[in-house]
Coordinates of C-alpha atoms in Angstrom, one line a residue:
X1 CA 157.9 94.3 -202.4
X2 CA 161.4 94.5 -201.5
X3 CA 164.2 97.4 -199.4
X4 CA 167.5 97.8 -200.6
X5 CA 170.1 99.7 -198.9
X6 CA 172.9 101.0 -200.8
X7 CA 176.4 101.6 -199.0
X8 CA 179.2 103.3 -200.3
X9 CA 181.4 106.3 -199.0
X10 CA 181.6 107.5 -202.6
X11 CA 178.0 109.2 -203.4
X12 CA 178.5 109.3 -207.0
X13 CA 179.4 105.3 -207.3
X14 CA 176.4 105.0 -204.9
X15 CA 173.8 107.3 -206.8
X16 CA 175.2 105.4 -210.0
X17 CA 173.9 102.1 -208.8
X18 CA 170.6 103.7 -207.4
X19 CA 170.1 105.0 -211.1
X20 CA 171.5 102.3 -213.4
X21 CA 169.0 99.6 -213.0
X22 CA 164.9 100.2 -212.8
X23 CA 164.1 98.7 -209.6
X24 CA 160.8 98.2 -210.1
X25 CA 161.1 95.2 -212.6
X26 CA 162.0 93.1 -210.0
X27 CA 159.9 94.5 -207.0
X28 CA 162.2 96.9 -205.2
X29 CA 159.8 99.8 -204.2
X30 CA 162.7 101.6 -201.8
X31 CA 165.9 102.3 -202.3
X32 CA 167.9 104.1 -199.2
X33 CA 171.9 105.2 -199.4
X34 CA 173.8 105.9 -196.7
X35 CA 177.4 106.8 -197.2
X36 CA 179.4 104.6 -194.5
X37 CA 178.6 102.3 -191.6
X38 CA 177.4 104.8 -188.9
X39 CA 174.9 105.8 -191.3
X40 CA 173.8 102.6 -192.4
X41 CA 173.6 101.0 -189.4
X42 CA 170.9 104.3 -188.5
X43 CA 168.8 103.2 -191.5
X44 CA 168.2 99.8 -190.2
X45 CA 167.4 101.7 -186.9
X46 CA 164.3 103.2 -188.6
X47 CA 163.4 100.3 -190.7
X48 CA 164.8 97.4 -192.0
X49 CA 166.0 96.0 -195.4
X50 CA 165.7 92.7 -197.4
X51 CA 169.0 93.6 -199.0
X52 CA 172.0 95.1 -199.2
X53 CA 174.6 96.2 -201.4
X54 CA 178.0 97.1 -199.3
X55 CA 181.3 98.6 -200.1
X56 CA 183.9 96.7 -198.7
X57 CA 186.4 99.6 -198.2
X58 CA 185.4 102.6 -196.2
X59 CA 187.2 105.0 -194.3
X60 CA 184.5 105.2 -191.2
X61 CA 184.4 100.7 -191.1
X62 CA 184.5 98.2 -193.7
X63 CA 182.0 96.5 -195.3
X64 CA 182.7 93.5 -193.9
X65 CA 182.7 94.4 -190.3
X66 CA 179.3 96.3 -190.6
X67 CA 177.9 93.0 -192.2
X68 CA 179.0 91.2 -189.4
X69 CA 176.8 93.7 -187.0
X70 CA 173.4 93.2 -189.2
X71 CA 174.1 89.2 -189.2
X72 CA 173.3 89.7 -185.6
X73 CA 170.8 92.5 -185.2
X74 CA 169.3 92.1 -189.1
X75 CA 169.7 88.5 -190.0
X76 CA 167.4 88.6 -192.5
X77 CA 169.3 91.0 -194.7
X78 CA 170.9 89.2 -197.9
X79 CA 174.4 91.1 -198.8
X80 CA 175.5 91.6 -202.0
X81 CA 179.6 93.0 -201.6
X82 CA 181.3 95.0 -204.4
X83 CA 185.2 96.3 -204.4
X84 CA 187.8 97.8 -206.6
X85 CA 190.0 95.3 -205.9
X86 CA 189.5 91.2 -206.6
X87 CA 191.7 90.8 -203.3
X88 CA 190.9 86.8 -202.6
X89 CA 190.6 87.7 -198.2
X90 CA 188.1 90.1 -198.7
X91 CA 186.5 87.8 -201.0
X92 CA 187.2 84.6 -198.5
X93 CA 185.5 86.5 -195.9
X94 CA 182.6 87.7 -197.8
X95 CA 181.9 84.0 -198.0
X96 CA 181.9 83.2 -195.0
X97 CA 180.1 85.8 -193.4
X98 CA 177.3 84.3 -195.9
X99 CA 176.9 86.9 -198.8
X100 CA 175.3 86.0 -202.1
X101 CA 177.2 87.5 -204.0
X102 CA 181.1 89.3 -204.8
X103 CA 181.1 91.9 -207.7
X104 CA 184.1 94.1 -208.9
X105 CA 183.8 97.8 -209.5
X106 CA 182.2 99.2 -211.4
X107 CA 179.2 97.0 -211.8
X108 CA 177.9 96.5 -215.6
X109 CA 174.2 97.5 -215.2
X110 CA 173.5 94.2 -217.3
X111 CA 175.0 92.4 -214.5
X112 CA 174.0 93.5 -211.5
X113 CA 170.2 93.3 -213.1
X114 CA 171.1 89.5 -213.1
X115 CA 172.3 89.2 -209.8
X116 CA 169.4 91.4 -208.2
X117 CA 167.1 89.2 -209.9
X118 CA 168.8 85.9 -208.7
X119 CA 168.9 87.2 -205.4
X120 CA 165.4 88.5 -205.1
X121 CA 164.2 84.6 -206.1
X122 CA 166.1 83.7 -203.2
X123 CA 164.5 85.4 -201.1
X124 CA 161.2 85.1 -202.6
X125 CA 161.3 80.8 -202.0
X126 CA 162.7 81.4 -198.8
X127 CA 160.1 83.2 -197.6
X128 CA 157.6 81.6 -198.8
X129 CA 158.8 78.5 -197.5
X130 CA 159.1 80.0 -193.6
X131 CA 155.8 81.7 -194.3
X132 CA 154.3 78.4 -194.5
X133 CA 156.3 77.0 -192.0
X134 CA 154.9 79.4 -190.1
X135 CA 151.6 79.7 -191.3
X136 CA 151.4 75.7 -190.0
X137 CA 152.8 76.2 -186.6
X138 CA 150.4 79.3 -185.5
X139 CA 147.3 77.0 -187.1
X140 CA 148.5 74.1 -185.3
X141 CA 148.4 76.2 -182.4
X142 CA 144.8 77.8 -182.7
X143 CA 143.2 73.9 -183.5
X144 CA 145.5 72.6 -180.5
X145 CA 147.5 70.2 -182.4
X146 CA 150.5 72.1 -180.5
X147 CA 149.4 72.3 -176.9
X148 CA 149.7 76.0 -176.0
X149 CA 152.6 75.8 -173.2
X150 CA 155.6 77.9 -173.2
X151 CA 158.1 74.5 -173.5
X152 CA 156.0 72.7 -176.2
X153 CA 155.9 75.7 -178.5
X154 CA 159.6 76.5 -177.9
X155 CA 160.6 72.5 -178.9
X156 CA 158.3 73.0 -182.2
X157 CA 160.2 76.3 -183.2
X158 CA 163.6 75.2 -182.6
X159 CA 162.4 72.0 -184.7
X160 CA 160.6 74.0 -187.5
X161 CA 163.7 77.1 -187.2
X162 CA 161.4 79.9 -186.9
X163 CA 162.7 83.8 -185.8
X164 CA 160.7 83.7 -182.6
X165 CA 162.4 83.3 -178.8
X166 CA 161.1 82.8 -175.5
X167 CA 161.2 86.6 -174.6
X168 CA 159.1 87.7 -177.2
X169 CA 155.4 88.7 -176.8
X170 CA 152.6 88.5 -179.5
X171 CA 150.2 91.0 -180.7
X172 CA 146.8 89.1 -182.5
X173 CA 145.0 90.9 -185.1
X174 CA 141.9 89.1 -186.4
X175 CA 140.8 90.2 -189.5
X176 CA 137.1 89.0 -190.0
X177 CA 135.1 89.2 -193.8
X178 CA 131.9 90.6 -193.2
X179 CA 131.1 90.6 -197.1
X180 CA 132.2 91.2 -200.8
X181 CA 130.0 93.8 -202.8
X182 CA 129.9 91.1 -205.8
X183 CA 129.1 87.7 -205.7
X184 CA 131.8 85.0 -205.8
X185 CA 132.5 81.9 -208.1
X186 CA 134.7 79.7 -206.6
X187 CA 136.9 80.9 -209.0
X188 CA 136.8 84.6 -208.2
X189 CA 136.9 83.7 -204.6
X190 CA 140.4 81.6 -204.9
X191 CA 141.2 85.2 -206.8
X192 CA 140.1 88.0 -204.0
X193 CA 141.3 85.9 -201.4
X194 CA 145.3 85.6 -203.0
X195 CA 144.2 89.3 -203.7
X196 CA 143.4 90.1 -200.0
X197 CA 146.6 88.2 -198.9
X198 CA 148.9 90.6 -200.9
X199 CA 147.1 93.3 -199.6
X200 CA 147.7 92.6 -196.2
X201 CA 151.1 91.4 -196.9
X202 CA 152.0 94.8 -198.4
X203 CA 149.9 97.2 -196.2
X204 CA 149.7 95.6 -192.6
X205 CA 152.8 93.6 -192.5
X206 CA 155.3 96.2 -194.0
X207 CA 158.5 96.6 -191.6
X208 CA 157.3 93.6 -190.0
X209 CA 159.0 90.8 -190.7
X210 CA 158.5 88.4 -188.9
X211 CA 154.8 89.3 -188.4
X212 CA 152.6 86.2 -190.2
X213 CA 149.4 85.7 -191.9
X214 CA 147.1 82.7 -190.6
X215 CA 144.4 81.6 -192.4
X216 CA 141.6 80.8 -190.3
X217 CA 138.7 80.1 -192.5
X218 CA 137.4 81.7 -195.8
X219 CA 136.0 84.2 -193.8
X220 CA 138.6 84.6 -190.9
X221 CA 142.0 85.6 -191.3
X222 CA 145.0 86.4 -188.4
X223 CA 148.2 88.4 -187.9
X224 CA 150.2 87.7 -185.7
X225 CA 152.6 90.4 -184.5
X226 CA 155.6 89.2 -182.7
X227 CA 157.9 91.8 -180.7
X228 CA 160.4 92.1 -177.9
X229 CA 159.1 93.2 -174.6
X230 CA 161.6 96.1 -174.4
X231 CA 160.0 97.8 -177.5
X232 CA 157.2 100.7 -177.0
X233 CA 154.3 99.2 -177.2
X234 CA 152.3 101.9 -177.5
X235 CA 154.1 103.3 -180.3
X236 CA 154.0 99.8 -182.1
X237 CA 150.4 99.3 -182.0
X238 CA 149.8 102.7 -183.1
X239 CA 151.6 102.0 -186.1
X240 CA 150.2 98.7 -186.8
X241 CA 146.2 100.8 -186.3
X242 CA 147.5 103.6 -189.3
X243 CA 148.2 100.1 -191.4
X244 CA 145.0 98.5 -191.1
X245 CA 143.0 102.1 -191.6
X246 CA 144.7 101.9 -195.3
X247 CA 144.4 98.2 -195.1
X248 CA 140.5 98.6 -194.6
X249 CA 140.3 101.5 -197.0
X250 CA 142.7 99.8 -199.6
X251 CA 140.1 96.3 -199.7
X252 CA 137.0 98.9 -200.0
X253 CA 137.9 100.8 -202.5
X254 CA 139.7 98.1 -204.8
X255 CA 138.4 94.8 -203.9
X256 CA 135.1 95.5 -203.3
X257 CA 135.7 93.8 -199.9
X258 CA 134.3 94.7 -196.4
X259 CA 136.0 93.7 -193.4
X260 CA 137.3 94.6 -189.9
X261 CA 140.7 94.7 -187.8
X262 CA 140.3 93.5 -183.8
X263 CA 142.8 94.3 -181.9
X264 CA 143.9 91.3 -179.2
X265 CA 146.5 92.6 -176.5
X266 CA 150.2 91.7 -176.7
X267 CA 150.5 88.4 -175.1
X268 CA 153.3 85.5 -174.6
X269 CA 153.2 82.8 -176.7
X270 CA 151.3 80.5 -174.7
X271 CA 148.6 82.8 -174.4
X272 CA 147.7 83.4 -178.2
X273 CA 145.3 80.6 -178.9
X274 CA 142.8 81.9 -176.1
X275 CA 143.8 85.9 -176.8
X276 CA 142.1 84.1 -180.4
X277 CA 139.4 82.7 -179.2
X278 CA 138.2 86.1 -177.2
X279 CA 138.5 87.9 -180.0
X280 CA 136.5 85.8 -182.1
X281 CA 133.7 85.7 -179.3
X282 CA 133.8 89.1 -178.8
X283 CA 133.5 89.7 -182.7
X284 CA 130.3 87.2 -182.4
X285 CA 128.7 89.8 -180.1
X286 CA 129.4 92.9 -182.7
X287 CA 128.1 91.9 -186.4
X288 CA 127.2 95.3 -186.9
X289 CA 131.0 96.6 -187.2
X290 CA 132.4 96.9 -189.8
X291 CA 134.9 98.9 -191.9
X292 CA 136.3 99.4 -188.6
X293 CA 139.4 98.9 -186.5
X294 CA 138.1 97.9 -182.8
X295 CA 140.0 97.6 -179.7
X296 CA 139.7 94.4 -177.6
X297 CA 140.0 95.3 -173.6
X298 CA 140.1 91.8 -172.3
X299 CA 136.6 91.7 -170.8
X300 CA 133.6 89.4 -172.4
X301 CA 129.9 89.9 -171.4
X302 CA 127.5 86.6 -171.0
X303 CA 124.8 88.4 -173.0
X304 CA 125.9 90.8 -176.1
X305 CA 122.8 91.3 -177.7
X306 CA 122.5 94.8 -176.6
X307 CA 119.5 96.6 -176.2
X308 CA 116.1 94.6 -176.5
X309 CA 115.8 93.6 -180.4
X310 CA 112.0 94.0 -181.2
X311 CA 110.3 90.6 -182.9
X312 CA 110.0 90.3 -186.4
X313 CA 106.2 90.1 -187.6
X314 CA 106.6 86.5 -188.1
X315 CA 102.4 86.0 -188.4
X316 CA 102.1 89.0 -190.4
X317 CA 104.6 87.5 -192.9
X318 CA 103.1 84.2 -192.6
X319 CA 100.0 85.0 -193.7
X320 CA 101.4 87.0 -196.5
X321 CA 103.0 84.3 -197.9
X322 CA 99.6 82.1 -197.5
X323 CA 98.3 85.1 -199.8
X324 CA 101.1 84.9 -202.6
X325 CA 102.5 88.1 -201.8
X326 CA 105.8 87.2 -201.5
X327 CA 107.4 90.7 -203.6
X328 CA 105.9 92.7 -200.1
X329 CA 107.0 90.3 -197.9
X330 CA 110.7 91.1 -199.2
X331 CA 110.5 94.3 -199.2
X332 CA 109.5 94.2 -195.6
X333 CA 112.1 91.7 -194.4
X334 CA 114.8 93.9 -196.2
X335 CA 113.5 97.1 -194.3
X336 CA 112.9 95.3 -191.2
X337 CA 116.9 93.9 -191.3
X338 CA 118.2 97.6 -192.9
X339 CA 116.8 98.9 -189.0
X340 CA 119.3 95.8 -187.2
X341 CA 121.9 97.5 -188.8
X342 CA 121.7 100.2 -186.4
X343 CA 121.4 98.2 -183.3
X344 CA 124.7 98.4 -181.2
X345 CA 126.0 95.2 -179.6
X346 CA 124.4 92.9 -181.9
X347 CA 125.1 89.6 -181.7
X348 CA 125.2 86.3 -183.8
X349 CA 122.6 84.8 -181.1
X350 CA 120.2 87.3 -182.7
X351 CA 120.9 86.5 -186.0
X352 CA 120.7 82.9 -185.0
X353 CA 117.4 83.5 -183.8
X354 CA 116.0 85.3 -186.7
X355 CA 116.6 82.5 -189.1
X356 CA 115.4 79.6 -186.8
X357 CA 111.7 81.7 -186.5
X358 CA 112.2 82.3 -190.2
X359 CA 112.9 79.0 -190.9
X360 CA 109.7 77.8 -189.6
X361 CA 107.5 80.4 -190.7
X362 CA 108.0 80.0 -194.3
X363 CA 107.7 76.3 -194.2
X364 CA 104.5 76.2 -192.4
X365 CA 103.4 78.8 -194.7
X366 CA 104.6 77.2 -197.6
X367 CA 102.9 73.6 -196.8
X368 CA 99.7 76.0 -196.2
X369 CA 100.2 76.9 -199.6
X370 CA 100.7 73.4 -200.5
X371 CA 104.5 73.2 -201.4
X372 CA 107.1 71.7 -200.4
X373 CA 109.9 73.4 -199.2
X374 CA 112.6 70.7 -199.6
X375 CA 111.2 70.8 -203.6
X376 CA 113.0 74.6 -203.6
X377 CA 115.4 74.9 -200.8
X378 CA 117.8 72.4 -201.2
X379 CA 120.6 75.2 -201.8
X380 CA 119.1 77.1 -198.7
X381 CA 119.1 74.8 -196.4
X382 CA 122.9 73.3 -196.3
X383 CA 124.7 73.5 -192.8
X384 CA 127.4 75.8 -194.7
X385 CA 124.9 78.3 -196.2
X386 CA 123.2 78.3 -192.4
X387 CA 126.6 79.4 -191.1
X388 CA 126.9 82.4 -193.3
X389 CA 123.4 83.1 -193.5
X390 CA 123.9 84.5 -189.6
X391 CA 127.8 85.8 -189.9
X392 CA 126.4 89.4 -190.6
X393 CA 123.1 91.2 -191.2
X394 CA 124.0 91.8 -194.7
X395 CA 124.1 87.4 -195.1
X396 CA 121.1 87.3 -193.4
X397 CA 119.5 89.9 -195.7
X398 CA 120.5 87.7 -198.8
X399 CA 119.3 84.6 -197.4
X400 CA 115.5 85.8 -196.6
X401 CA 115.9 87.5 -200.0
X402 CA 117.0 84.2 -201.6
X403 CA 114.4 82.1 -200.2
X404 CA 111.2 84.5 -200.9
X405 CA 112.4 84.6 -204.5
X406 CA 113.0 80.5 -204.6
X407 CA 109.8 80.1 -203.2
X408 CA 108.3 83.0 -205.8
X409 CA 109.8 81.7 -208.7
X410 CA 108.5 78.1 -207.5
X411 CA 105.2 79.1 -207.1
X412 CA 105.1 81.0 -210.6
X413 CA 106.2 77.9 -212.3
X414 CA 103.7 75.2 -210.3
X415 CA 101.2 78.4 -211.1
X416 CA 102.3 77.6 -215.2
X417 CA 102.2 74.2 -215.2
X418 CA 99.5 72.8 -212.7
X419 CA 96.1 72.0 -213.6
X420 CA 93.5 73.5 -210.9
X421 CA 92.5 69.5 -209.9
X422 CA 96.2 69.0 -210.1
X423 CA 96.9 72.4 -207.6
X424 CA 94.2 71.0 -205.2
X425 CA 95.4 67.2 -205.2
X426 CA 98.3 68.6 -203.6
X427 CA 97.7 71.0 -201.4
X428 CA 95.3 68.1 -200.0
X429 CA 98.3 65.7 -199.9
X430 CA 100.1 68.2 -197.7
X431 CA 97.1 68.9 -195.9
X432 CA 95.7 66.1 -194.6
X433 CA 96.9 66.2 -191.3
X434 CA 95.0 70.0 -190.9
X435 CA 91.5 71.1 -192.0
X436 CA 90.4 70.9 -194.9
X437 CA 87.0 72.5 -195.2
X438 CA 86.1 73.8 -199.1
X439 CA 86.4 77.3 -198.4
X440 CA 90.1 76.5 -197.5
X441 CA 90.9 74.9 -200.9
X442 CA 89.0 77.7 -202.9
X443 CA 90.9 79.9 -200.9
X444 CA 94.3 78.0 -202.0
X445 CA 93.3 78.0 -206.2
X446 CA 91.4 81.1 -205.8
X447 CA 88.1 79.8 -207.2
X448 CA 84.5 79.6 -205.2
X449 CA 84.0 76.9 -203.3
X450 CA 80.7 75.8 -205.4
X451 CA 83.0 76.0 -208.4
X452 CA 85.5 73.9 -207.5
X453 CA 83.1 70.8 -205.8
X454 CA 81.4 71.1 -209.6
X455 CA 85.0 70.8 -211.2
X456 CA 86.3 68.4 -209.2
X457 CA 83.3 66.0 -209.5
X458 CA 83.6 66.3 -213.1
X459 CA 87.1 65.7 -213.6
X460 CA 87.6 62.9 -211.2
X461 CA 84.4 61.5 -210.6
X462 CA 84.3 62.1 -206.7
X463 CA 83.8 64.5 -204.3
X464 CA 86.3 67.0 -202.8
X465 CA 84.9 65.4 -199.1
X466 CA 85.4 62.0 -200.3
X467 CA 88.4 62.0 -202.1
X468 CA 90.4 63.8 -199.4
X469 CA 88.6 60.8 -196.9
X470 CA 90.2 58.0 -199.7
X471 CA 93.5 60.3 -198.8
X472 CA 93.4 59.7 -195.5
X473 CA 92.4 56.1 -194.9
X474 CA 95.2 55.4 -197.4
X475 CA 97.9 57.4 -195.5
X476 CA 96.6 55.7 -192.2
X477 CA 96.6 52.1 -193.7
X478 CA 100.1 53.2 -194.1
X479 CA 101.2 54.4 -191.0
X480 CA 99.3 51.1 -189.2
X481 CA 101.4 49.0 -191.7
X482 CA 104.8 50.4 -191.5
X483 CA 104.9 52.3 -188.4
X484 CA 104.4 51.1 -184.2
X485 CA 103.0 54.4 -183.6
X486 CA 99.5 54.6 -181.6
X487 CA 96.6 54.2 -183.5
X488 CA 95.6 57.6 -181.7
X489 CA 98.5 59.3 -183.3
X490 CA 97.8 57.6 -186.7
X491 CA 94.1 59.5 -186.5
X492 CA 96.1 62.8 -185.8
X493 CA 98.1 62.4 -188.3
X494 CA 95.7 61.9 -190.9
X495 CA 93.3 65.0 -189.3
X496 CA 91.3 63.3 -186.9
X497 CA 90.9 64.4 -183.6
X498 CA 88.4 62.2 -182.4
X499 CA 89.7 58.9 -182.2
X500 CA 85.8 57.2 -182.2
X501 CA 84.7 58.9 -185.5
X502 CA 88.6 57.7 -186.6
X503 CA 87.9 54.1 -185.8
X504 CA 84.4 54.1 -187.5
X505 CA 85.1 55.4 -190.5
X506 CA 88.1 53.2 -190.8
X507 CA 86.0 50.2 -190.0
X508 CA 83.0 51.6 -192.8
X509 CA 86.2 51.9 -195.8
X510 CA 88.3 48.7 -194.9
X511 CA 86.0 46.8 -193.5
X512 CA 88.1 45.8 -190.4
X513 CA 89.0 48.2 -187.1
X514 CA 92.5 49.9 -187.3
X515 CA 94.1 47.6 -184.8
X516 CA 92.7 44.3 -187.1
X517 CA 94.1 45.8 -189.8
X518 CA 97.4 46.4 -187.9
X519 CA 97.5 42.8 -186.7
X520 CA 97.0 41.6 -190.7
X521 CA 99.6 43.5 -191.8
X522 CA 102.2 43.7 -189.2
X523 CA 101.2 40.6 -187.3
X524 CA 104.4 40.2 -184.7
X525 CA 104.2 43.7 -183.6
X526 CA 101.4 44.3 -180.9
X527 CA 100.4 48.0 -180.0
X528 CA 98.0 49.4 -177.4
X529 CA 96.0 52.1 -178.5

């Protein structure tokens, strides 16, 4: 979106312009007049302007010397100069004050359409091209590819020409995700997030314009507010607070985006990277906010966890699982989570520790249940997914929702497919390093335990006791073969815990004592027991 102000001490040839083209098709949302220099040079005072169309004759100062004042106050400002007289000085100097364009009174409509459109491209690539530049540099700065010292960063922006100097300070707003209401194809991402850029653009950075956007992450985004030291701050970062209130307001309503604005103090140069990096800690240590602009004071706690965080029911939920009832066990995670939300101070360490207890419970559980997690949770279990699983409660809701239903619909499907002799083959395999009485298995199939030593004989010809012994001597020939573990932690692994029975029954199936059949197989490699 674009400002054009219009100057001309004739308000009819002025009010003529304003009304003979529709601004809009090309992105001009405000139009200002102002009737001679004095004027004008007021309307910059209370905001600035992308362009300018200027009167070169005026009783009050020309045209050409009020250009000359806003290419040194306003150098952003394009000029576009019009006359009632093709006088070649005026148009000599219009040139070399660096105007885009000369036009004779009074302007075809058609015409100055054309050049307003030419113009606005201008400005458009420029822009875009410094935004970049810019964009690079504050990056560079916040990964440390540009060391952060006063001298260093000056050399780069004399290099790269970008509109900041020495005496300027720099007020850091970080501008966090905490979630979309919709789920995201990559697509749709690419999408929201060129969405989300405009928004800020045209919300946050209005009348700021030198203010840029950094792109932190998917997830993290920057502005970075530069100003003179002799401007009010107060008044400045009041302003810049209303924008982000409609910023945040704007995303919820019509993105379906949820998000926050921190506020970092107004810092020099030098000092933006680590004004960064406390905000970001500080944001670790409030996942709960939200939908909020919040004020950074400067001061970090070791320990932002607020008050004590009661325990999930990790054993409760454990043995839940063991039972199949998996639907309950969602419902009570979601409830249990719904009651962080409330929790003040909370911080990513308690998310963090959350899913690491989680973690654990529902692959013991699952192996109880005689599954294997890495058969379900391949999509679960990624470093990325781990990262947003604990960036918010809401991501930590969906990932204990996502893995109960992987690990439902898993079950459901083994539950379709499996044979009962099949179901207890593996829940043996998986099993063999625990107990494995037969009131454990029927518990597992849901059969009696007299039922299922009948079954089993018949179908495979052997006992439950002595198949799951075949099991074992086969996983610890194995392990004696392939491994340089003890032969004591070979009889653990394979459930025995007394390393005499483990030796004799060994020596009864193969006929040979583990450490004789270690030396067969692996007859360079000597082990004590």
């Amino acid at each position: 979106m674009y400002r054009l102000l219009i100057v001309d001490d004739e308000a009819i040839i002025a009010n003529g312009i304003k009304a003979s083209v529709d601004w809009n098709c090309v992105r001009v949302t405000s139009v200002t007049i102002a009737n001679n220099a004095r004027q004008a040079k007021e309307k910059f005072m209370e905001q600035p302007f992308d362009m300018m169309i200027c009167d070169i004759e005026m009783p009050q100062g020309s045209g050409l010397e009020l250009y000359e004042w806003v290419r040194e106050y306003h150098p952003q400002t394009e000029c576009i100069f019009i006359t009632c007289h093709a006088d070649f000085q005026y148009a000599k100097k219009a040139l070399q004050l660096g105007s885009f364009e000369y036009l004779l009174k009074p302007v075809p409509p058609d015409e100055l359409m054309l050049v307003m459109t030419r113009l606005i491209n201008k400005i458009r690539d420029e822009r875009e091209a410094a935004g970049r530049e810019a964009e690079r540099f504050w990056q560079d700065v916040l990964n440390q590819a540009i060391p952060s010292t006063k001298d260093k960063m000056m050399e780069i922006i004399r290099k790269q020409k970008l509109s900041y100097t020495g005496a300027m300070e720099f007020l850091p707003v970080l501008i966090p995700i905490s979630h979309w209401e919709k789920p995201l194809s990559i697509r749709d991402a690419q999408l929201m997030e060129y969405a989300l850029r405009n928004a800020m653009e045209e919300i946050v950075v209005l009348r700021c314009p030198h203010a840029q956007i950094v792109r932190i992450s998917p997830e993290y985004f920057m502005i970075v507010f530069p100003h003179e030291r002799t401007e009010d701050h107060d008044r400045f970062r009041k302003e810049i607070h209303g924008r982000c209130i409609d910023f945040i307001k704007g995303c919820n309503q019509y993105l379906g985006c949820h998000l926050s604005c921190y506020f970092g103090k107004p810092v020099p140069m030098h000092e933006v990277r680590n004004m960064a990096e406390q905000l970001m800690a500080f944001k670790k240590c409030q996942v709960n906010i939200v939908d909020r602009v919040v004020f950074y004071n400067g001061q970090l706690k070791d320990e932002c966890e607020g008050h004590q965080i009661p325990l999930p029911p990790i054993p409760v939920w454990s043995e839940l699982i063991k039972q199949g009832k998996m639907k309950q066990v969602i419902d009570e995670a979601q409830r249990y989570l719904d009651d962080w939300k409330r929790i003040d101070n909370l911080g990513v360490k308690g998310l963090q520790r959350f899913y690491q207890n989680f973690l654990q419970m529902m692959l013991y559980a699952l192996q109880q249940h005689g599954i294997r997690a890495d058969d379900i949770f391949s999509d679960h279990l990624t470093p990325a997914r781990a990262l947003a699983a604990t960036r918010s409660v809401n991501d930590l809701q969906s990932w204990v929702k996502g893995m109960l239903e992987a690990a439902l619909d898993h079950i459901n499907k083994v539950d379709a497919s499996e044979t009962i002799i099949e179901k207890i083959k593996r829940y043996i395999a998986l099993n063999l390093d625990q107990e494995l009485s037969r009131q454990y298995i029927a518990d597992y199939v849901g059969l009696s335990p007299d039922y299922i030593v009948k079954l089993f004989k018949k179908e495979t010809g052997l006992s439950v006791s002595d198949y799951i012994l075949t099991e074992r001597i086969k996983l610890a020939k194995e392990l004696l073969a392939k491994t340089d573990t003890t032969v004591s932690n070979v009889a653990l692994a394979v459930g025995f815990y007394n390393f005499s029975y483990f030796s004799t029954l060994f020596k009864k199936e193969v006929a040979m004592t583990p450490q004789e059949y270690r030396r067969e197989t692996q007859p360079a490699i000597r082990v004590c027991k």
